[in-house]
CSV table of C-alpha atoms in Angstrom, one decimal:
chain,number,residue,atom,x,y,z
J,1,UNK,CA,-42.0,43.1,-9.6
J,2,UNK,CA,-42.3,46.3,-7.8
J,3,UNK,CA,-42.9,46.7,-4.2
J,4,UNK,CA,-45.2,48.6,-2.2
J,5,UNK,CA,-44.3,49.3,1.5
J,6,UNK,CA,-46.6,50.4,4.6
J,7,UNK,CA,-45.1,51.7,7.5
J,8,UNK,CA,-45.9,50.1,10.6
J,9,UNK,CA,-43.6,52.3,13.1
J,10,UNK,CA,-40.6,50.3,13.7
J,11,UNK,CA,-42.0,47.5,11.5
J,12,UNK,CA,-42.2,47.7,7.6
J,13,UNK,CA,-44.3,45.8,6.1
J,14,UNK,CA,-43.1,45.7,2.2
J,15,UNK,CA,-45.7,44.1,-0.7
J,16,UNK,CA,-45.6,42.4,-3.5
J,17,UNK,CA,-47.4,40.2,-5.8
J,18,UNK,CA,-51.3,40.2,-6.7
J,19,UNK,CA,-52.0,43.5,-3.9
J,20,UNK,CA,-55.4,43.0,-4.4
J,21,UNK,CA,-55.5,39.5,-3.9
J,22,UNK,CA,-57.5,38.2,-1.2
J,23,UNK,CA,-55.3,35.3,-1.0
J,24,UNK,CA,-52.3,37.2,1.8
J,25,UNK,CA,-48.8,35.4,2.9
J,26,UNK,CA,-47.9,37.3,5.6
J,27,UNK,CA,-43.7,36.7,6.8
J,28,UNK,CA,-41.8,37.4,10.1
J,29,UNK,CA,-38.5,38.7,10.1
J,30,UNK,CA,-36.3,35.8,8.6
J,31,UNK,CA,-33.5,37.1,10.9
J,32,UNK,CA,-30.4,37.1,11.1
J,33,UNK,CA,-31.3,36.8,7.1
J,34,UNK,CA,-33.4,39.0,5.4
J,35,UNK,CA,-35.9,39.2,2.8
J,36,UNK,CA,-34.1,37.6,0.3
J,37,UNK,CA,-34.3,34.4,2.2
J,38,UNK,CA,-38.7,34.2,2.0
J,39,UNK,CA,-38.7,36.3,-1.1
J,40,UNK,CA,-37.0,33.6,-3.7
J,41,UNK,CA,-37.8,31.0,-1.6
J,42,UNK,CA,-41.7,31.4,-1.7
J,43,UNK,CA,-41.3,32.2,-5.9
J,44,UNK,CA,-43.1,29.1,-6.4
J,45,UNK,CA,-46.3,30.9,-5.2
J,46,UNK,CA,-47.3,32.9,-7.9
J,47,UNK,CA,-47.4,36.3,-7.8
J,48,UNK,CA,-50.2,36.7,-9.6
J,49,UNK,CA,-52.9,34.9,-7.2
J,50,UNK,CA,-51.0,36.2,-3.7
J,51,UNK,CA,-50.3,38.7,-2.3
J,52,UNK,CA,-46.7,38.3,-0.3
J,53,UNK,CA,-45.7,40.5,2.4
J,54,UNK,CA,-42.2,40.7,3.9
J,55,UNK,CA,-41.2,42.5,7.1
J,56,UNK,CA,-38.5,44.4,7.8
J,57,UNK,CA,-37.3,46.5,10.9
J,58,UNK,CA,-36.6,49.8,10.7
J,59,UNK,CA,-33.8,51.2,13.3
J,60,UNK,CA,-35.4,53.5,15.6
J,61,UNK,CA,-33.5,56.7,16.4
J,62,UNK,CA,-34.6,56.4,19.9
J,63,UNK,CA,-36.6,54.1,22.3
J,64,UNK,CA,-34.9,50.7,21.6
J,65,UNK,CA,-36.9,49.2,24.2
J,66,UNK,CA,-40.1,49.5,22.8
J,67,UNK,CA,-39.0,46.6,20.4
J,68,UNK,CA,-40.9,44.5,22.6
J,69,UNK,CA,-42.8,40.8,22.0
J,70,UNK,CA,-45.7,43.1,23.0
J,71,UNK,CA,-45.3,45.5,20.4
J,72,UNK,CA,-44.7,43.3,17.6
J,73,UNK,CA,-47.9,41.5,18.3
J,74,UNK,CA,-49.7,44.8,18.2
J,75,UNK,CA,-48.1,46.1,15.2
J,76,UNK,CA,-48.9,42.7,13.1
J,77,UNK,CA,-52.2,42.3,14.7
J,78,UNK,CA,-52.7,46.3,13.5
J,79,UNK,CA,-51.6,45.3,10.1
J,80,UNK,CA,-53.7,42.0,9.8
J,81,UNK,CA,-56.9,43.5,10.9
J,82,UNK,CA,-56.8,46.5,8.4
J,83,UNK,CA,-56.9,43.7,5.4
J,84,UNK,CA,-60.8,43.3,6.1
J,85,UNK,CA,-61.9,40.2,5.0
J,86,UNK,CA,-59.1,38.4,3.6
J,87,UNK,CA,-57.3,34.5,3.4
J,88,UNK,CA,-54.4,34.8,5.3
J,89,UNK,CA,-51.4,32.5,6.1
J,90,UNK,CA,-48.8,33.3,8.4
J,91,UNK,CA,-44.8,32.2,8.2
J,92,UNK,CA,-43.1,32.3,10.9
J,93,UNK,CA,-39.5,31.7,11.6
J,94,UNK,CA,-36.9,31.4,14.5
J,95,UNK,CA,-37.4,33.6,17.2
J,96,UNK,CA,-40.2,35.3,15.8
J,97,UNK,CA,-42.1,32.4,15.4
J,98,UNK,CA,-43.9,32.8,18.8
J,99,UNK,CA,-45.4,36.6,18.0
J,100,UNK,CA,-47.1,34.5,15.0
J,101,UNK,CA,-48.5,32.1,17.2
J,102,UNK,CA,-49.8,34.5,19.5
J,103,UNK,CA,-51.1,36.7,16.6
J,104,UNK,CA,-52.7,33.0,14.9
J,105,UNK,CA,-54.9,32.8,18.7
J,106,UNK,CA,-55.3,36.5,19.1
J,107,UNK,CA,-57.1,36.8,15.3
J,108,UNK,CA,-58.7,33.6,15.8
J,109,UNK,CA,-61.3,32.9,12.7
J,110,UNK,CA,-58.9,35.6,10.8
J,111,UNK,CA,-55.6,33.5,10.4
J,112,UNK,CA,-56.0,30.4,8.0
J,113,UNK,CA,-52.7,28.5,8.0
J,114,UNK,CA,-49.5,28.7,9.9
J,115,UNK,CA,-46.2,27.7,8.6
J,116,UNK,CA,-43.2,27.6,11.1
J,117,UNK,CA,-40.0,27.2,10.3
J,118,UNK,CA,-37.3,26.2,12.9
J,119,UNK,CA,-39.7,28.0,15.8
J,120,UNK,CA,-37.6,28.7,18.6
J,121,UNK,CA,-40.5,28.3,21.0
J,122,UNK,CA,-37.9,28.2,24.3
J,123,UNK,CA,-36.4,31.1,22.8
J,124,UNK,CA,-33.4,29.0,23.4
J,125,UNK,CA,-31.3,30.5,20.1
J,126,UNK,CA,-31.1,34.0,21.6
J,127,UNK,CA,-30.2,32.3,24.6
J,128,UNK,CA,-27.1,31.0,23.6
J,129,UNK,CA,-25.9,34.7,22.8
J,130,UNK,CA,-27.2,36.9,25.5
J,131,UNK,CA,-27.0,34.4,28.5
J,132,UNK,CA,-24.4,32.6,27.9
J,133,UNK,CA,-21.4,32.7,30.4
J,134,UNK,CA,-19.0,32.6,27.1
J,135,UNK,CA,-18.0,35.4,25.9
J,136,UNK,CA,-19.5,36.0,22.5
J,137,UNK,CA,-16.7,38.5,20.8
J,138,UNK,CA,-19.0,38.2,16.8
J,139,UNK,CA,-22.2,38.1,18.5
J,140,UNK,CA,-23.9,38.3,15.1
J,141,UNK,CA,-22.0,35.8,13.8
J,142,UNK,CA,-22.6,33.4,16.7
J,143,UNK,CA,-25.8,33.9,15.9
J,144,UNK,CA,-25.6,33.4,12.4
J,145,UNK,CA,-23.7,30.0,12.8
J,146,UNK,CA,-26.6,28.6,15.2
J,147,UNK,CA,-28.8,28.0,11.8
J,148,UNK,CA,-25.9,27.9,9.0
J,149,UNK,CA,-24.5,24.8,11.1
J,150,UNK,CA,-21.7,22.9,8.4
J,151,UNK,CA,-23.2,24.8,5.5
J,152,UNK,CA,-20.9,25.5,2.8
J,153,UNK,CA,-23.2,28.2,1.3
J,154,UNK,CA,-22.5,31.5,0.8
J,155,UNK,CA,-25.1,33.7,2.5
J,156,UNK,CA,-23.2,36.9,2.3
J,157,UNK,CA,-26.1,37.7,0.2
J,158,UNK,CA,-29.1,36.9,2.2
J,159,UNK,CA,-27.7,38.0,5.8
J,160,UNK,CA,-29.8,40.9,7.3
J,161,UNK,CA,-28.3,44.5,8.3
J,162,UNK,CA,-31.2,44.9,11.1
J,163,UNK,CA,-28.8,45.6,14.0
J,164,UNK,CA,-28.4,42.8,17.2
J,165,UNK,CA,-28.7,45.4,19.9
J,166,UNK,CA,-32.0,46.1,18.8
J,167,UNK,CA,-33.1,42.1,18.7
J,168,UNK,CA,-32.2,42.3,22.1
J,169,UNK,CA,-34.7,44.6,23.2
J,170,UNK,CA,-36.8,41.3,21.9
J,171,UNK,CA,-35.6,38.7,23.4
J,172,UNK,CA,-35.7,40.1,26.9
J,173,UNK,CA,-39.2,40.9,26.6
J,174,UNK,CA,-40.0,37.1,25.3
J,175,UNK,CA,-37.7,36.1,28.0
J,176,UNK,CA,-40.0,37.6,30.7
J,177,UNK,CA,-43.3,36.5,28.8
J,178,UNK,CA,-42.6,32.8,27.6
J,179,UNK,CA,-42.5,31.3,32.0
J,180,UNK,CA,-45.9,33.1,32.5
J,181,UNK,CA,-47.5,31.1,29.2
J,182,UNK,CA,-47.3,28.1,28.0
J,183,UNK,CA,-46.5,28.5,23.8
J,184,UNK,CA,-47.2,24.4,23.6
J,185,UNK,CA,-51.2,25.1,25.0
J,186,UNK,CA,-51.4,27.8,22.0
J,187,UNK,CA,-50.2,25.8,19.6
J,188,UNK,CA,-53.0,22.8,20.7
J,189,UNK,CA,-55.5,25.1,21.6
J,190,UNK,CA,-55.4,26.9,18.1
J,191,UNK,CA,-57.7,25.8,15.6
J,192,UNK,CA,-55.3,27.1,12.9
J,193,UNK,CA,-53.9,24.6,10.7
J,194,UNK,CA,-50.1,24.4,11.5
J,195,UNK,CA,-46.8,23.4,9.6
J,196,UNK,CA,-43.6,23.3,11.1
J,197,UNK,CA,-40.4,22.4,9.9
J,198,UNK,CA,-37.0,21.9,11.4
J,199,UNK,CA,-33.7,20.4,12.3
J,200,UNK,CA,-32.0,23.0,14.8
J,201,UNK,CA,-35.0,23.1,16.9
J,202,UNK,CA,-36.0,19.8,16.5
J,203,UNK,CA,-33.0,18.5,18.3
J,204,UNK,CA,-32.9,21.5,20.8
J,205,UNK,CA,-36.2,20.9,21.9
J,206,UNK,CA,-36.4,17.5,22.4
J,207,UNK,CA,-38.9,15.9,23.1
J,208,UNK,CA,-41.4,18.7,22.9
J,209,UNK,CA,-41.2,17.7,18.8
J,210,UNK,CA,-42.3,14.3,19.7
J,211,UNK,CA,-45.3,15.3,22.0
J,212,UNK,CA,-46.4,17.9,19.0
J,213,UNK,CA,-46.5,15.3,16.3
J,214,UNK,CA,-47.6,12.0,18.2
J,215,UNK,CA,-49.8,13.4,20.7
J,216,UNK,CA,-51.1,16.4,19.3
J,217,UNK,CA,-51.0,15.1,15.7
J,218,UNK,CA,-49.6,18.6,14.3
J,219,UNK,CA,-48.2,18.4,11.2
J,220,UNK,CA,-44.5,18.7,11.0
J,221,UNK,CA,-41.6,17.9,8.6
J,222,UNK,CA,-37.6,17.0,9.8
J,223,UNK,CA,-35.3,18.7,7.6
J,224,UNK,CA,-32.5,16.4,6.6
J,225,UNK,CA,-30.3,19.6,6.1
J,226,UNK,CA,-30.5,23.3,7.7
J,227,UNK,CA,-33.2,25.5,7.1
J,228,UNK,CA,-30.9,28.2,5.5
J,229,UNK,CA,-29.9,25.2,3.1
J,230,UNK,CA,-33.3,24.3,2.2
J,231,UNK,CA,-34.4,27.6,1.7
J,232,UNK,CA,-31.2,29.0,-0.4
J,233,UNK,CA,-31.3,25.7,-2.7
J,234,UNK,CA,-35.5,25.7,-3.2
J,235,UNK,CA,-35.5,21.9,-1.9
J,236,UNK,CA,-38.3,20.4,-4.0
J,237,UNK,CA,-40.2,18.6,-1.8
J,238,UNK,CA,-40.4,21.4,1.0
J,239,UNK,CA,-41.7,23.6,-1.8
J,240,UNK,CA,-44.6,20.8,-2.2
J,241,UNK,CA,-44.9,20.5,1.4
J,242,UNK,CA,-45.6,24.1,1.9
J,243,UNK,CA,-47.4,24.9,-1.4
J,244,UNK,CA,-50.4,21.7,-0.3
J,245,UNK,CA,-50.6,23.6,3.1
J,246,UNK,CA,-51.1,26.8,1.9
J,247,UNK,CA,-53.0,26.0,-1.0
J,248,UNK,CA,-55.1,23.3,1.2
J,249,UNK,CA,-56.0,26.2,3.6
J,250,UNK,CA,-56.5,29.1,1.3
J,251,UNK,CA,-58.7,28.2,-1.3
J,252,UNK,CA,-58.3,30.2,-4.3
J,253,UNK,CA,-61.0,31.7,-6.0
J,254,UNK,CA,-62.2,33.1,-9.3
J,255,UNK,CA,-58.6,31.7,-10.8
């Protein structure tokens, strides 16, 4: 199926599926993988009822440091209020999963559902490559090997070309942002329904993952295998996890 793409500045926001749907699955970058990742991934939603949209990140000839937490909230927040009235559902994953949860308060009464997938709410995975006292000679694929863990998969295919100098435009502005405001508050004070799953972060970001679940009662699912692995091999019962959470928060019409 053909795409359709709106550019968004930096950001490009490609579509696909049912582009008149009013049924809209909105993704984050998927990095260090790229569309690929989401794309086959989310199949099981058909194309005919949503309407999917990937991002991507075009390099910018100049001004690298305007790829900012700031900006990308802006630039999807610009995006999601030009849909009108639509039912949208947000996935977010890794380190972008915090400009969704911003965007999910921001747009509150627009955003249906949220699905998160290893959210790196301490930003804690960047961390390991741009603060660490090591010195990180394959930066990318240091990177890289913080969600492939022991996977035996070949991801040559689904690995993104988006460039690391330009992520770390990013995580410097989240870096500054994330002491002055608490990402936990958003995600309780949010009346949007949430998913998360993980295994990275749920280890990393002990016990926060406890408090979420026990005393916050969000939904969330522990991955008995890395994200990459679930979402390369279509795990079945993720698929049904996410496909009741979606479908339980936007109710399809006139199908």
């Amino acid at each position: 199926m053909a795409y359709s793409e709106t550019s968004g500045g930096i950001v490009r926001f490609k579509e696909k599926g049912a582009l008149d749907s009013d049924s809209v699955i909105i993704f984050s970058s998927f990095f260090p993988f790229n569309n690929n990742v989401p794309d086959e991934f989310f199949s099981f939603l058909d194309d005919n009822r949503y309407k999917k949209v990937f991002t991507e990140f075009a390099k910018p000839v100049k001004r690298k440091k305007d790829f900012t937490h700031g900006y990308l909230i802006n630039t999807y927040a610009g995006y999601i209020d030009a849909l009108e009235e639509k039912k949208i559902h947000l996935v977010g994953f890794g380190v972008f999963s915090n400009v969704f949860i911003n965007i999910a308060n921001l747009l509150k009464g627009k955003i249906n559902s949220l699905t998160l997938i290893e959210p790196d709410f301490a930003n804690s995975v960047l961390m390991k490559i741009f603060d660490s006292k090591e010195i990180h000679f394959f930066k990318f694929k240091s990177l890289k090997k913080q969600y492939i863990q022991d996977s035996m998969q070949n991801v040559k295919h689904y690995l993104s070309k988006t460039p690391l100098s330009l992520i770390k435009y990013y995580y410097y502005s989240l870096k500054d942002y994330l002491p002055e405001n608490m990402i936990l508050k958003q995600i309780v004070d949010s009346n949007v329904e949430i998913l998360i799953l993980w295994k990275l972060m749920e280890k990393d970001l002990w016990p926060l993952p406890q408090i979420l679940t026990e005393d916050y009662e969000i939904n969330a699912l522990s991955l008995t295998e890395s994200a990459i692995d679930v979402l390369i091999g279509k795990n079945p019962d993720v698929t049904d996890q996410i496909s009741k959470h979606i479908e339980k928060n936007i109710i399809l019409e006139n199908y």
